[in-house]
């Protein structure tokens, strides 16, 4: 896994890596991802959100997420797990929904700072050691059961380390915050095809104006369109990094009426045309 990254996986995969392939090119992961930083620092971006990784931090990202790494320190290292959807679905069934909601809302965890118990980071590393033992060698029998049991047990252990007040507080967030989280999820899932605010407002059963108020409140005055465009720019860059697709094909895939409209949109937001961006990546 040091050299190759997988947008999806049929079974749990474990690796220790500097994530260098994702510094130059973003990747859309169809599977769920767990990233534990053991050394150094870097920014991990999902398009509209960024997370500052350093030793002792952990990040859970759910299927369909774009991932790109920026500004890694020379010693940046993570331990990383990729989880297939079917394993995740079976593993989470008996787990408290409040905890799962908490992970969706707060996927970034700090196991060293913020008053974390002294043994919390050590426990995380022990789970990573177990993952390395289980998933870096061929498993002849009971692989699916082993994968499900590992993930379920690890999540239950993590649940016991998060203070109850934090998990309980996730129940009490306002309806406006819930709608904001739902809007961000919809952007991740749909921005490649749906570029206009009314689509998202309709999905949330609210007016575009109310959505604008919610986004401005939670994103420092930004508009829904700005967030959609930010994610769409990330989507275009991912496609442009694939030399097999022409600019016209990318524009069609991303639901632009013609390639010139995509080119104008891209240049307006990045200062470069799609062709200039491609040339800069060679």
GROMACS .gro file of C-alpha atoms in nm:
model
  282
    1UNK     CA    1   0.000   0.000   0.000
    2UNK     CA    2   0.303   0.231   0.009
    3UNK     CA    3   0.288   0.282  -0.368
    4UNK     CA    4  -0.075   0.216  -0.461
    5UNK     CA    5  -0.397   0.362  -0.330
    6UNK     CA    6  -0.734   0.202  -0.381
    7UNK     CA    7  -1.055   0.386  -0.460
    8UNK     CA    8  -1.241   0.078  -0.337
    9UNK     CA    9  -1.151  -0.256  -0.185
   10UNK     CA   10  -1.315  -0.602  -0.163
   11UNK     CA   11  -1.171  -0.661   0.185
   12UNK     CA   12  -1.001  -0.473   0.468
   13UNK     CA   13  -0.657  -0.344   0.373
   14UNK     CA   14  -0.391  -0.214   0.612
   15UNK     CA   15  -0.084  -0.009   0.528
   16UNK     CA   16   0.177   0.229   0.664
   17UNK     CA   17   0.246   0.514   0.424
   18UNK     CA   18   0.344   0.877   0.371
   19UNK     CA   19   0.037   0.917   0.143
   20UNK     CA   20   0.267   1.067  -0.121
   21UNK     CA   21   0.046   0.952  -0.414
   22UNK     CA   22  -0.230   1.176  -0.279
   23UNK     CA   23  -0.011   1.486  -0.258
   24UNK     CA   24  -0.013   1.531  -0.634
   25UNK     CA   25  -0.342   1.365  -0.724
   26UNK     CA   26  -0.667   1.353  -0.528
   27UNK     CA   27  -0.851   1.021  -0.517
   28UNK     CA   28  -1.216   0.937  -0.462
   29UNK     CA   29  -1.247   0.647  -0.220
   30UNK     CA   30  -1.553   0.426  -0.259
   31UNK     CA   31  -1.468   0.254   0.068
   32UNK     CA   32  -1.456   0.392   0.423
   33UNK     CA   33  -1.114   0.504   0.547
   34UNK     CA   34  -0.943   0.525   0.885
   35UNK     CA   35  -0.621   0.729   0.902
   36UNK     CA   36  -0.401   0.738   1.213
   37UNK     CA   37  -0.107   0.981   1.206
   38UNK     CA   38   0.201   0.846   1.384
   39UNK     CA   39   0.461   1.104   1.281
   40UNK     CA   40   0.491   1.447   1.122
   41UNK     CA   41   0.219   1.681   0.999
   42UNK     CA   42   0.002   1.735   0.689
   43UNK     CA   43  -0.331   1.875   0.574
   44UNK     CA   44  -0.589   1.628   0.444
   45UNK     CA   45  -0.859   1.789   0.230
   46UNK     CA   46  -1.193   1.648   0.117
   47UNK     CA   47  -1.268   1.943  -0.109
   48UNK     CA   48  -1.478   2.159   0.122
   49UNK     CA   49  -1.313   2.059   0.451
   50UNK     CA   50  -0.952   2.026   0.568
   51UNK     CA   51  -0.802   1.851   0.870
   52UNK     CA   52  -0.463   1.923   1.025
   53UNK     CA   53  -0.300   1.586   1.091
   54UNK     CA   54  -0.022   1.539   1.345
   55UNK     CA   55   0.098   1.259   1.570
   56UNK     CA   56  -0.189   1.132   1.784
   57UNK     CA   57  -0.472   1.236   1.551
   58UNK     CA   58  -0.715   1.008   1.373
   59UNK     CA   59  -0.955   1.070   1.085
   60UNK     CA   60  -1.255   0.864   0.970
   61UNK     CA   61  -1.375   0.933   0.615
   62UNK     CA   62  -1.680   0.771   0.464
   63UNK     CA   63  -1.726   0.620   0.120
   64UNK     CA   64  -1.752   0.862  -0.171
   65UNK     CA   65  -1.505   1.110  -0.021
   66UNK     CA   66  -1.240   1.289  -0.227
   67UNK     CA   67  -0.906   1.286  -0.047
   68UNK     CA   68  -0.596   1.496  -0.113
   69UNK     CA   69  -0.287   1.562   0.099
   70UNK     CA   70  -0.105   1.896   0.112
   71UNK     CA   71   0.197   2.039   0.293
   72UNK     CA   72   0.327   1.709   0.435
   73UNK     CA   73   0.635   1.731   0.654
   74UNK     CA   74   0.928   1.511   0.543
   75UNK     CA   75   0.853   1.265   0.824
   76UNK     CA   76   0.473   1.250   0.773
   77UNK     CA   77   0.357   0.891   0.828
   78UNK     CA   78   0.018   0.734   0.883
   79UNK     CA   79  -0.126   0.392   0.953
   80UNK     CA   80  -0.427   0.348   0.729
   81UNK     CA   81  -0.718   0.106   0.699
   82UNK     CA   82  -0.962   0.071   0.409
   83UNK     CA   83  -1.299  -0.087   0.486
   84UNK     CA   84  -1.541  -0.236   0.228
   85UNK     CA   85  -1.899  -0.118   0.264
   86UNK     CA   86  -2.049  -0.461   0.335
   87UNK     CA   87  -1.816  -0.516   0.631
   88UNK     CA   88  -1.894  -0.170   0.771
   89UNK     CA   89  -2.270  -0.217   0.744
   90UNK     CA   90  -2.263  -0.548   0.932
   91UNK     CA   91  -2.020  -0.423   1.196
   92UNK     CA   92  -2.216  -0.112   1.292
   93UNK     CA   93  -2.558  -0.275   1.336
   94UNK     CA   94  -2.530  -0.335   1.714
   95UNK     CA   95  -2.351  -0.004   1.787
   96UNK     CA   96  -2.529   0.295   1.941
   97UNK     CA   97  -2.652   0.527   1.666
   98UNK     CA   98  -2.547   0.829   1.875
   99UNK     CA   99  -2.185   0.724   1.837
  100UNK     CA  100  -2.217   0.680   1.461
  101UNK     CA  101  -2.379   1.021   1.434
  102UNK     CA  102  -2.090   1.160   1.636
  103UNK     CA  103  -1.833   1.013   1.393
  104UNK     CA  104  -2.021   1.158   1.096
  105UNK     CA  105  -2.031   1.500   1.259
  106UNK     CA  106  -1.682   1.493   1.414
  107UNK     CA  107  -1.464   1.255   1.208
  108UNK     CA  108  -1.139   1.406   1.341
  109UNK     CA  109  -1.017   1.275   1.678
  110UNK     CA  110  -0.720   1.386   1.889
  111UNK     CA  111  -0.594   1.107   2.115
  112UNK     CA  112  -0.310   1.305   2.277
  113UNK     CA  113  -0.430   1.665   2.317
  114UNK     CA  114  -0.754   1.801   2.452
  115UNK     CA  115  -0.740   1.620   2.785
  116UNK     CA  116  -0.739   1.268   2.637
  117UNK     CA  117  -0.663   0.986   2.886
  118UNK     CA  118  -0.296   0.886   2.898
  119UNK     CA  119  -0.360   0.536   2.766
  120UNK     CA  120  -0.593   0.637   2.481
  121UNK     CA  121  -0.319   0.680   2.217
  122UNK     CA  122  -0.150   0.358   2.325
  123UNK     CA  123  -0.479   0.173   2.278
  124UNK     CA  124  -0.523   0.313   1.927
  125UNK     CA  125  -0.174   0.194   1.834
  126UNK     CA  126  -0.251  -0.151   1.974
  127UNK     CA  127  -0.555  -0.173   1.744
  128UNK     CA  128  -0.332  -0.076   1.452
  129UNK     CA  129  -0.086  -0.349   1.554
  130UNK     CA  130  -0.373  -0.598   1.552
  131UNK     CA  131  -0.481  -0.477   1.208
  132UNK     CA  132  -0.128  -0.526   1.076
  133UNK     CA  133  -0.124  -0.878   1.219
  134UNK     CA  134  -0.461  -0.969   1.067
  135UNK     CA  135  -0.465  -0.795   0.731
  136UNK     CA  136  -0.113  -0.803   0.589
  137UNK     CA  137  -0.102  -1.177   0.526
  138UNK     CA  138  -0.330  -1.424   0.346
  139UNK     CA  139  -0.633  -1.540   0.545
  140UNK     CA  140  -0.755  -1.880   0.433
  141UNK     CA  141  -1.063  -1.920   0.652
  142UNK     CA  142  -1.326  -1.693   0.809
  143UNK     CA  143  -1.190  -1.372   0.655
  144UNK     CA  144  -1.524  -1.187   0.654
  145UNK     CA  145  -1.596  -1.286   1.014
  146UNK     CA  146  -1.249  -1.175   1.122
  147UNK     CA  147  -1.292  -0.841   0.944
  148UNK     CA  148  -1.636  -0.778   1.091
  149UNK     CA  149  -1.528  -0.877   1.443
  150UNK     CA  150  -1.219  -0.656   1.425
  151UNK     CA  151  -1.403  -0.346   1.308
  152UNK     CA  152  -1.692  -0.394   1.547
  153UNK     CA  153  -1.465  -0.447   1.848
  154UNK     CA  154  -1.242  -0.153   1.759
  155UNK     CA  155  -1.538   0.085   1.720
  156UNK     CA  156  -1.688  -0.033   2.049
  157UNK     CA  157  -1.354   0.027   2.222
  158UNK     CA  158  -1.329   0.374   2.068
  159UNK     CA  159  -1.686   0.446   2.179
  160UNK     CA  160  -1.583   0.379   2.539
  161UNK     CA  161  -1.296   0.630   2.514
  162UNK     CA  162  -1.508   0.922   2.393
  163UNK     CA  163  -1.654   1.111   2.691
  164UNK     CA  164  -2.026   1.051   2.725
  165UNK     CA  165  -2.091   1.425   2.731
  166UNK     CA  166  -1.948   1.456   2.379
  167UNK     CA  167  -2.156   1.172   2.235
  168UNK     CA  168  -2.467   1.292   2.416
  169UNK     CA  169  -2.408   1.647   2.296
  170UNK     CA  170  -2.427   1.523   1.937
  171UNK     CA  171  -2.797   1.449   2.001
  172UNK     CA  172  -2.853   1.807   2.105
  173UNK     CA  173  -2.711   1.995   1.807
  174UNK     CA  174  -2.961   2.228   1.649
  175UNK     CA  175  -3.170   2.144   1.346
  176UNK     CA  176  -2.972   2.407   1.154
  177UNK     CA  177  -2.646   2.224   1.230
  178UNK     CA  178  -2.799   1.892   1.127
  179UNK     CA  179  -2.908   2.047   0.797
  180UNK     CA  180  -2.558   2.187   0.747
  181UNK     CA  181  -2.403   1.841   0.795
  182UNK     CA  182  -2.658   1.693   0.556
  183UNK     CA  183  -2.582   1.963   0.300
  184UNK     CA  184  -2.209   1.885   0.312
  185UNK     CA  185  -2.281   1.515   0.264
  186UNK     CA  186  -2.506   1.592  -0.034
  187UNK     CA  187  -2.230   1.806  -0.187
  188UNK     CA  188  -1.979   1.522  -0.157
  189UNK     CA  189  -2.224   1.281  -0.318
  190UNK     CA  190  -2.372   1.502  -0.591
  191UNK     CA  191  -2.154   1.799  -0.680
  192UNK     CA  192  -2.007   1.621  -0.983
  193UNK     CA  193  -2.350   1.629  -1.148
  194UNK     CA  194  -2.556   1.889  -0.962
  195UNK     CA  195  -2.412   2.240  -0.953
  196UNK     CA  196  -2.704   2.458  -0.847
  197UNK     CA  197  -2.832   2.549  -0.501
  198UNK     CA  198  -3.204   2.468  -0.560
  199UNK     CA  199  -3.124   2.098  -0.608
  200UNK     CA  200  -2.973   2.076  -0.259
  201UNK     CA  201  -3.238   2.291  -0.095
  202UNK     CA  202  -3.505   2.066  -0.246
  203UNK     CA  203  -3.330   1.753  -0.115
  204UNK     CA  204  -3.326   1.909   0.232
  205UNK     CA  205  -3.689   2.026   0.200
  206UNK     CA  206  -3.596   2.387   0.274
  207UNK     CA  207  -3.581   2.706   0.071
  208UNK     CA  208  -3.256   2.819  -0.097
  209UNK     CA  209  -3.266   3.133   0.118
  210UNK     CA  210  -3.285   2.932   0.441
  211UNK     CA  211  -2.999   2.711   0.320
  212UNK     CA  212  -2.798   3.027   0.256
  213UNK     CA  213  -2.859   3.145   0.612
  214UNK     CA  214  -2.746   2.807   0.753
  215UNK     CA  215  -2.428   2.796   0.545
  216UNK     CA  216  -2.336   3.157   0.626
  217UNK     CA  217  -2.384   3.082   0.996
  218UNK     CA  218  -2.161   2.772   0.993
  219UNK     CA  219  -1.900   2.867   0.730
  220UNK     CA  220  -1.804   3.222   0.815
  221UNK     CA  221  -2.032   3.397   0.569
  222UNK     CA  222  -1.976   3.167   0.271
  223UNK     CA  223  -2.266   3.090   0.038
  224UNK     CA  224  -2.399   2.745  -0.062
  225UNK     CA  225  -2.287   2.812  -0.420
  226UNK     CA  226  -1.931   2.881  -0.304
  227UNK     CA  227  -1.918   2.546  -0.123
  228UNK     CA  228  -2.064   2.362  -0.423
  229UNK     CA  229  -1.815   2.530  -0.657
  230UNK     CA  230  -1.524   2.450  -0.426
  231UNK     CA  231  -1.611   2.081  -0.431
  232UNK     CA  232  -1.674   2.092  -0.808
  233UNK     CA  233  -1.328   2.241  -0.869
  234UNK     CA  234  -1.180   1.949  -0.674
  235UNK     CA  235  -1.385   1.708  -0.890
  236UNK     CA  236  -1.261   1.870  -1.213
  237UNK     CA  237  -0.899   1.850  -1.096
  238UNK     CA  238  -0.937   1.479  -1.024
  239UNK     CA  239  -1.069   1.418  -1.376
  240UNK     CA  240  -0.801   1.636  -1.538
  241UNK     CA  241  -0.533   1.428  -1.370
  242UNK     CA  242  -0.655   1.131  -1.576
  243UNK     CA  243  -0.495   1.166  -1.923
  244UNK     CA  244  -0.742   0.920  -2.075
  245UNK     CA  245  -1.023   1.179  -2.071
  246UNK     CA  246  -1.043   1.482  -2.298
  247UNK     CA  247  -1.166   1.815  -2.165
  248UNK     CA  248  -1.488   1.766  -2.363
  249UNK     CA  249  -1.546   1.423  -2.209
  250UNK     CA  250  -1.485   1.561  -1.860
  251UNK     CA  251  -1.730   1.846  -1.921
  252UNK     CA  252  -1.993   1.598  -2.034
  253UNK     CA  253  -1.931   1.369  -1.735
  254UNK     CA  254  -1.959   1.663  -1.495
  255UNK     CA  255  -2.285   1.780  -1.653
  256UNK     CA  256  -2.165   2.105  -1.809
  257UNK     CA  257  -2.362   2.207  -2.120
  258UNK     CA  258  -2.038   2.230  -2.320
  259UNK     CA  259  -1.664   2.216  -2.259
  260UNK     CA  260  -1.625   2.593  -2.301
  261UNK     CA  261  -1.855   2.661  -2.006
  262UNK     CA  262  -1.650   2.425  -1.788
  263UNK     CA  263  -1.329   2.592  -1.906
  264UNK     CA  264  -1.462   2.937  -1.818
  265UNK     CA  265  -1.581   2.815  -1.478
  266UNK     CA  266  -1.246   2.649  -1.403
  267UNK     CA  267  -1.037   2.948  -1.511
  268UNK     CA  268  -1.254   3.190  -1.316
  269UNK     CA  269  -1.192   2.990  -0.998
  270UNK     CA  270  -0.830   2.879  -1.044
  271UNK     CA  271  -0.673   3.133  -1.279
  272UNK     CA  272  -0.585   2.855  -1.526
  273UNK     CA  273  -0.764   2.688  -1.814
  274UNK     CA  274  -0.810   2.309  -1.792
  275UNK     CA  275  -0.533   2.263  -2.052
  276UNK     CA  276  -0.298   2.491  -1.860
  277UNK     CA  277  -0.373   2.300  -1.541
  278UNK     CA  278  -0.294   1.970  -1.713
  279UNK     CA  279   0.032   2.108  -1.850
  280UNK     CA  280   0.132   2.227  -1.502
  281UNK     CA  281   0.091   1.873  -1.368
  282UNK     CA  282   0.336   1.711  -1.610
   0.00000   0.00000   0.00000
